[in-house]
PDB file of C-alpha atoms in Angstrom:
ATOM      1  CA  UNK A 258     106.094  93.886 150.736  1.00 51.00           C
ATOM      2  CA  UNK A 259     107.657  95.829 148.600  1.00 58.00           C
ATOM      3  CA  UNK A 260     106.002  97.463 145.146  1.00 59.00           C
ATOM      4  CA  UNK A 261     107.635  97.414 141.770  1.00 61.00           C
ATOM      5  CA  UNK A 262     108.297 100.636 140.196  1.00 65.00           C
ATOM      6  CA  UNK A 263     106.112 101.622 137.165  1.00 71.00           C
ATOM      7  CA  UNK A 264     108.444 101.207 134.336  1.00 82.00           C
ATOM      8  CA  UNK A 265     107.259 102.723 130.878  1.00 82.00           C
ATOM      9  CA  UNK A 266     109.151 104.201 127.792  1.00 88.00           C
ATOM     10  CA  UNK A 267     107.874 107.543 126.603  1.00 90.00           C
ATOM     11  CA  UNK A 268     108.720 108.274 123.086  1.00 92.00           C
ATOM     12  CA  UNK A 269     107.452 112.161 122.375  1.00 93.00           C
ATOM     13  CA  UNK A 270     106.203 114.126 119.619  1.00 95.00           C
ATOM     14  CA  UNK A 271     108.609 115.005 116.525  1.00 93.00           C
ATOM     15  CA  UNK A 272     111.053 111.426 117.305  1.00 93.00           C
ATOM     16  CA  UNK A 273     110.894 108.714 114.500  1.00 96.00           C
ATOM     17  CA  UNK A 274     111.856 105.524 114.849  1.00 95.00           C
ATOM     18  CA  UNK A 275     112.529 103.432 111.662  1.00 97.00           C
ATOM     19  CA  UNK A 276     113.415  99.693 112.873  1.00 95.00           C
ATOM     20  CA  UNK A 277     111.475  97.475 115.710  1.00 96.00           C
ATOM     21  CA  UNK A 278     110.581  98.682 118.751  1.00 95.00           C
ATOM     22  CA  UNK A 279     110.962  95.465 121.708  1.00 95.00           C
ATOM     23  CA  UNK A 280     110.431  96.237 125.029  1.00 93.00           C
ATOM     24  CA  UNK A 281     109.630  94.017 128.327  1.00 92.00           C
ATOM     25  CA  UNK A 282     107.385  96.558 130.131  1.00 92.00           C
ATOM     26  CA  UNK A 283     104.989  99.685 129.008  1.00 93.00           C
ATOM     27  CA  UNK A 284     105.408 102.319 126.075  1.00 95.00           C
ATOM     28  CA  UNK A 285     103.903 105.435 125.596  1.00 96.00           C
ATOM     29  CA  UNK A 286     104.454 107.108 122.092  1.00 96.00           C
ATOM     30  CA  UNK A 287     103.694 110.236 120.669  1.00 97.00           C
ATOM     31  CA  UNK A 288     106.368 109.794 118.058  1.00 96.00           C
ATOM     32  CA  UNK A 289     106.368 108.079 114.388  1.00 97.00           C
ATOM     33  CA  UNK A 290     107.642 104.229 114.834  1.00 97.00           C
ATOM     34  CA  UNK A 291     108.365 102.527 111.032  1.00 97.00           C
ATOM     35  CA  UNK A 292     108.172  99.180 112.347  1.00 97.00           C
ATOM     36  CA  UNK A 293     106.521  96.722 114.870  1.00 97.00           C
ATOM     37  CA  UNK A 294     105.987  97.494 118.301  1.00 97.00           C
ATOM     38  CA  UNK A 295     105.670  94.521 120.753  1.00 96.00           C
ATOM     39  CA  UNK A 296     105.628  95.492 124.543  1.00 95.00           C
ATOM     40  CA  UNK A 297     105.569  92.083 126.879  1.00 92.00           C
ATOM     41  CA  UNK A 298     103.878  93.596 129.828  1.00 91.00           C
ATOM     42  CA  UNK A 299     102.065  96.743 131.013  1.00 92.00           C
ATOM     43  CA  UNK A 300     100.733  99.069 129.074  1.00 94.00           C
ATOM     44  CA  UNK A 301     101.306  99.810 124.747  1.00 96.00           C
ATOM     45  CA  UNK A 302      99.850 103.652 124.302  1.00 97.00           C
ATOM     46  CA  UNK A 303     100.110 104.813 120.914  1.00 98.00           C
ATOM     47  CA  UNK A 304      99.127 108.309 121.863  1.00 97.00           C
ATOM     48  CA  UNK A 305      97.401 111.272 119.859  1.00 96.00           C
ATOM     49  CA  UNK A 306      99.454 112.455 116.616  1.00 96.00           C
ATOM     50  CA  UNK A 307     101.643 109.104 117.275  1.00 97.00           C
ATOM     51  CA  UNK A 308     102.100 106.412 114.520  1.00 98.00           C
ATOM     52  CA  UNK A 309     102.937 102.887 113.633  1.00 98.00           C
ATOM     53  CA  UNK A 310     103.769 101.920 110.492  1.00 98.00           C
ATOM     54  CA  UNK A 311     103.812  98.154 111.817  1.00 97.00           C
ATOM     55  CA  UNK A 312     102.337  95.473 113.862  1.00 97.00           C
ATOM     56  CA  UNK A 313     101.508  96.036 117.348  1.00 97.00           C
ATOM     57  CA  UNK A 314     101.229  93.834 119.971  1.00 97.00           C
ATOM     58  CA  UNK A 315     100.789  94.012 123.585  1.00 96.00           C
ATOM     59  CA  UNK A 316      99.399  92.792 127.330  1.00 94.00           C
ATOM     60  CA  UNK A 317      97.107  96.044 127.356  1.00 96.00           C
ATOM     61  CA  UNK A 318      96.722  98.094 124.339  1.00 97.00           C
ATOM     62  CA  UNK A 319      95.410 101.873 123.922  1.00 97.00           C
ATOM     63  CA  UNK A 320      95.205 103.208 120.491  1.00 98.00           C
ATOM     64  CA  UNK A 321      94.366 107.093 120.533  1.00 98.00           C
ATOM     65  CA  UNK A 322      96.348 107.764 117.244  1.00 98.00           C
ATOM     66  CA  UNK A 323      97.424 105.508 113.879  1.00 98.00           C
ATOM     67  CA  UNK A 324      98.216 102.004 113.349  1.00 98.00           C
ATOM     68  CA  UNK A 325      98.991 100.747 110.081  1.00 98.00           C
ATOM     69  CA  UNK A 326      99.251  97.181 110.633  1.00 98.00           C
ATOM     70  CA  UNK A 327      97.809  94.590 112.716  1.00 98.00           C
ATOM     71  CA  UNK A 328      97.280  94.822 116.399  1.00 98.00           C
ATOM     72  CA  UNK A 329      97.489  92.201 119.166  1.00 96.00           C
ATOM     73  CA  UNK A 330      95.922  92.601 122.645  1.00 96.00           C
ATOM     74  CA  UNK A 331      96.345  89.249 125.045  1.00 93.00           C
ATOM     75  CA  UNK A 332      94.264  91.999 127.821  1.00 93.00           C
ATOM     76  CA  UNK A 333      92.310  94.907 127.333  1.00 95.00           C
ATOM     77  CA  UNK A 334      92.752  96.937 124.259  1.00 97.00           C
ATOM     78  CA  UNK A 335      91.119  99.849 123.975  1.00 97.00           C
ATOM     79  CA  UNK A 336      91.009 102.103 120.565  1.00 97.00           C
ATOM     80  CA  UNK A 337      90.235 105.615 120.108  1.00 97.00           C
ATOM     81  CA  UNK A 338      92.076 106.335 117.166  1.00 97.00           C
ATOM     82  CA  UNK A 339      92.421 105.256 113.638  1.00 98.00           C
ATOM     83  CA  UNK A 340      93.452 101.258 112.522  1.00 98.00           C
ATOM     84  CA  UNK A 341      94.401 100.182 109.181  1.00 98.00           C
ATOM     85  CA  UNK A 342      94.824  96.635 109.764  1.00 97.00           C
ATOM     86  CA  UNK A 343      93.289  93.834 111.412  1.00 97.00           C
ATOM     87  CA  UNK A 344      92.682  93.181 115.097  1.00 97.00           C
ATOM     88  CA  UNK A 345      92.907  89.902 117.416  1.00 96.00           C
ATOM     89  CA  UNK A 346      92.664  90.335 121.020  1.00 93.00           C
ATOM     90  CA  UNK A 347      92.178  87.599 124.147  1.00 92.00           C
ATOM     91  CA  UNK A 348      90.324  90.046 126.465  1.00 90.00           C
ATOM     92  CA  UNK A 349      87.988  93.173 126.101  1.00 93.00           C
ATOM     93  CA  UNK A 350      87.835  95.079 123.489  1.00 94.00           C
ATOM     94  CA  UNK A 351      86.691  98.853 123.526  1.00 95.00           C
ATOM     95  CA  UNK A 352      85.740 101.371 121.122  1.00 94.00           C
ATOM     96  CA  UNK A 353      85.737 105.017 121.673  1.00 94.00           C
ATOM     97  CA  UNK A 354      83.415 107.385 120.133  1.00 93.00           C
ATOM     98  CA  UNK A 355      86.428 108.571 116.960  1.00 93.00           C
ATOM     99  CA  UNK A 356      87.376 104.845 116.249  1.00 96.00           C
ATOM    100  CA  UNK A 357      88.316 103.894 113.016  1.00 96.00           C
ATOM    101  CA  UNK A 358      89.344 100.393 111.389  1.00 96.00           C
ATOM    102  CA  UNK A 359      89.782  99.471 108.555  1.00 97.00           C
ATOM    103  CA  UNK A 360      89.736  95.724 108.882  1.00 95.00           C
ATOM    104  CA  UNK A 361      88.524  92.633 110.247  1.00 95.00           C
ATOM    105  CA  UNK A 362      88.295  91.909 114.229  1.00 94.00           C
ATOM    106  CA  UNK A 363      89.012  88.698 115.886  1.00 94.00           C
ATOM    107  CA  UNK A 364      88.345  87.444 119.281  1.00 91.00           C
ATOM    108  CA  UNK A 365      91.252  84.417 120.304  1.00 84.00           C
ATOM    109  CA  UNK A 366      91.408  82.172 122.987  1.00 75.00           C
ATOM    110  CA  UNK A 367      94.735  81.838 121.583  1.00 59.00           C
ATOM    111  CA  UNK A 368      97.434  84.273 120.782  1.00 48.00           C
ATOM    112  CA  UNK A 369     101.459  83.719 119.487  1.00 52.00           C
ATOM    113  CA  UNK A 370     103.332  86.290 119.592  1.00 51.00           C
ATOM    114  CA  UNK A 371     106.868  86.478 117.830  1.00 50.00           C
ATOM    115  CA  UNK A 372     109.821  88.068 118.108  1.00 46.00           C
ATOM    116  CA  UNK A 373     113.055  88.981 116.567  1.00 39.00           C
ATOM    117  CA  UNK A 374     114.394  86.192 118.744  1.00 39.00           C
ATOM    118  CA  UNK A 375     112.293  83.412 119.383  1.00 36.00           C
ATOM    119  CA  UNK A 376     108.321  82.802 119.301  1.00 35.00           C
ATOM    120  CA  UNK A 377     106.304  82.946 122.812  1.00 37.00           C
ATOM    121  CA  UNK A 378     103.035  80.638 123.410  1.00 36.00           C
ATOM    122  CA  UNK A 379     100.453  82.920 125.213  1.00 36.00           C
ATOM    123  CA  UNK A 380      97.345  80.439 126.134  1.00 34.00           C
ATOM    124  CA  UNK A 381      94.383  80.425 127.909  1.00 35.00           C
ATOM    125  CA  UNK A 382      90.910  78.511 128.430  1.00 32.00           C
ATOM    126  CA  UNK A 383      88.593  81.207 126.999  1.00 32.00           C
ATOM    127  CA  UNK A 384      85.985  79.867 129.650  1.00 34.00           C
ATOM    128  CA  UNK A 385      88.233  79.908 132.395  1.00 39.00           C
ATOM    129  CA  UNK A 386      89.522  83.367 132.899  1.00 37.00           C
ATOM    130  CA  UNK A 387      87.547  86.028 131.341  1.00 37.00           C
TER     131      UNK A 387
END
């Protein structure tokens, strides 16, 4: 059988992005993104000295620099950095020794996520697969 390939975006230090960011696998940024982030699978790294001025929202989520918006985790989100938002995740949820939010958390057995082109129903039984 044959493995995928790991497929991730890496957006480095001194590029700015000013418009949505979609992607269908992993992201890694370092960068300054003025608008939402929303990764369908893999991994969402907003990375030390990185920013989003938006909504993130992700299968796994690691926050080691600055979100200001909401973030959305349907696995394990992980934050090290700085939030200014709120946060609703499905899975785990851990927080590193320099977190910082600013906002309310919120555990979901439930999450929608949309999209600049249509609206996606993530469910699952909180009971069943945790």
């Amino acid at each position: 059988m044959k493995s995928q390939p790991l497929n991730v975006t890496l957006l480095s230090t001194g590029l700015s992005i000013h418009g949505n960011v979609i992607l269908d696998h992993g992201l890694s940024t370092f960068g300054i993104v003025d608008g939402s982030v929303v990764s369908n699978s893999g991994l969402l790294h907003i990375g030390q000295g990185g920013m989003v001025k938006g909504q993130v929202e992700g299968e796994h989520v690691r926050i080691d620099g600055t979100v200001e918006g909401d973030v959305h985790a349907r696995g394990v989100l992980e934050i090290n950095g700085r939030v200014k938002g709120n946060v609703y995740y499905y899975g785990t949820i851990r927080l590193g020794p320099r977190a910082s939010l600013e906002g309310q958390i919120k555990r979901k057995s439930e999450l929608t996520i949309e999209n600049s082109s249509n609206v996606q129903q993530l469910s699952r039984a909180a009971a069943g697969n945790a």
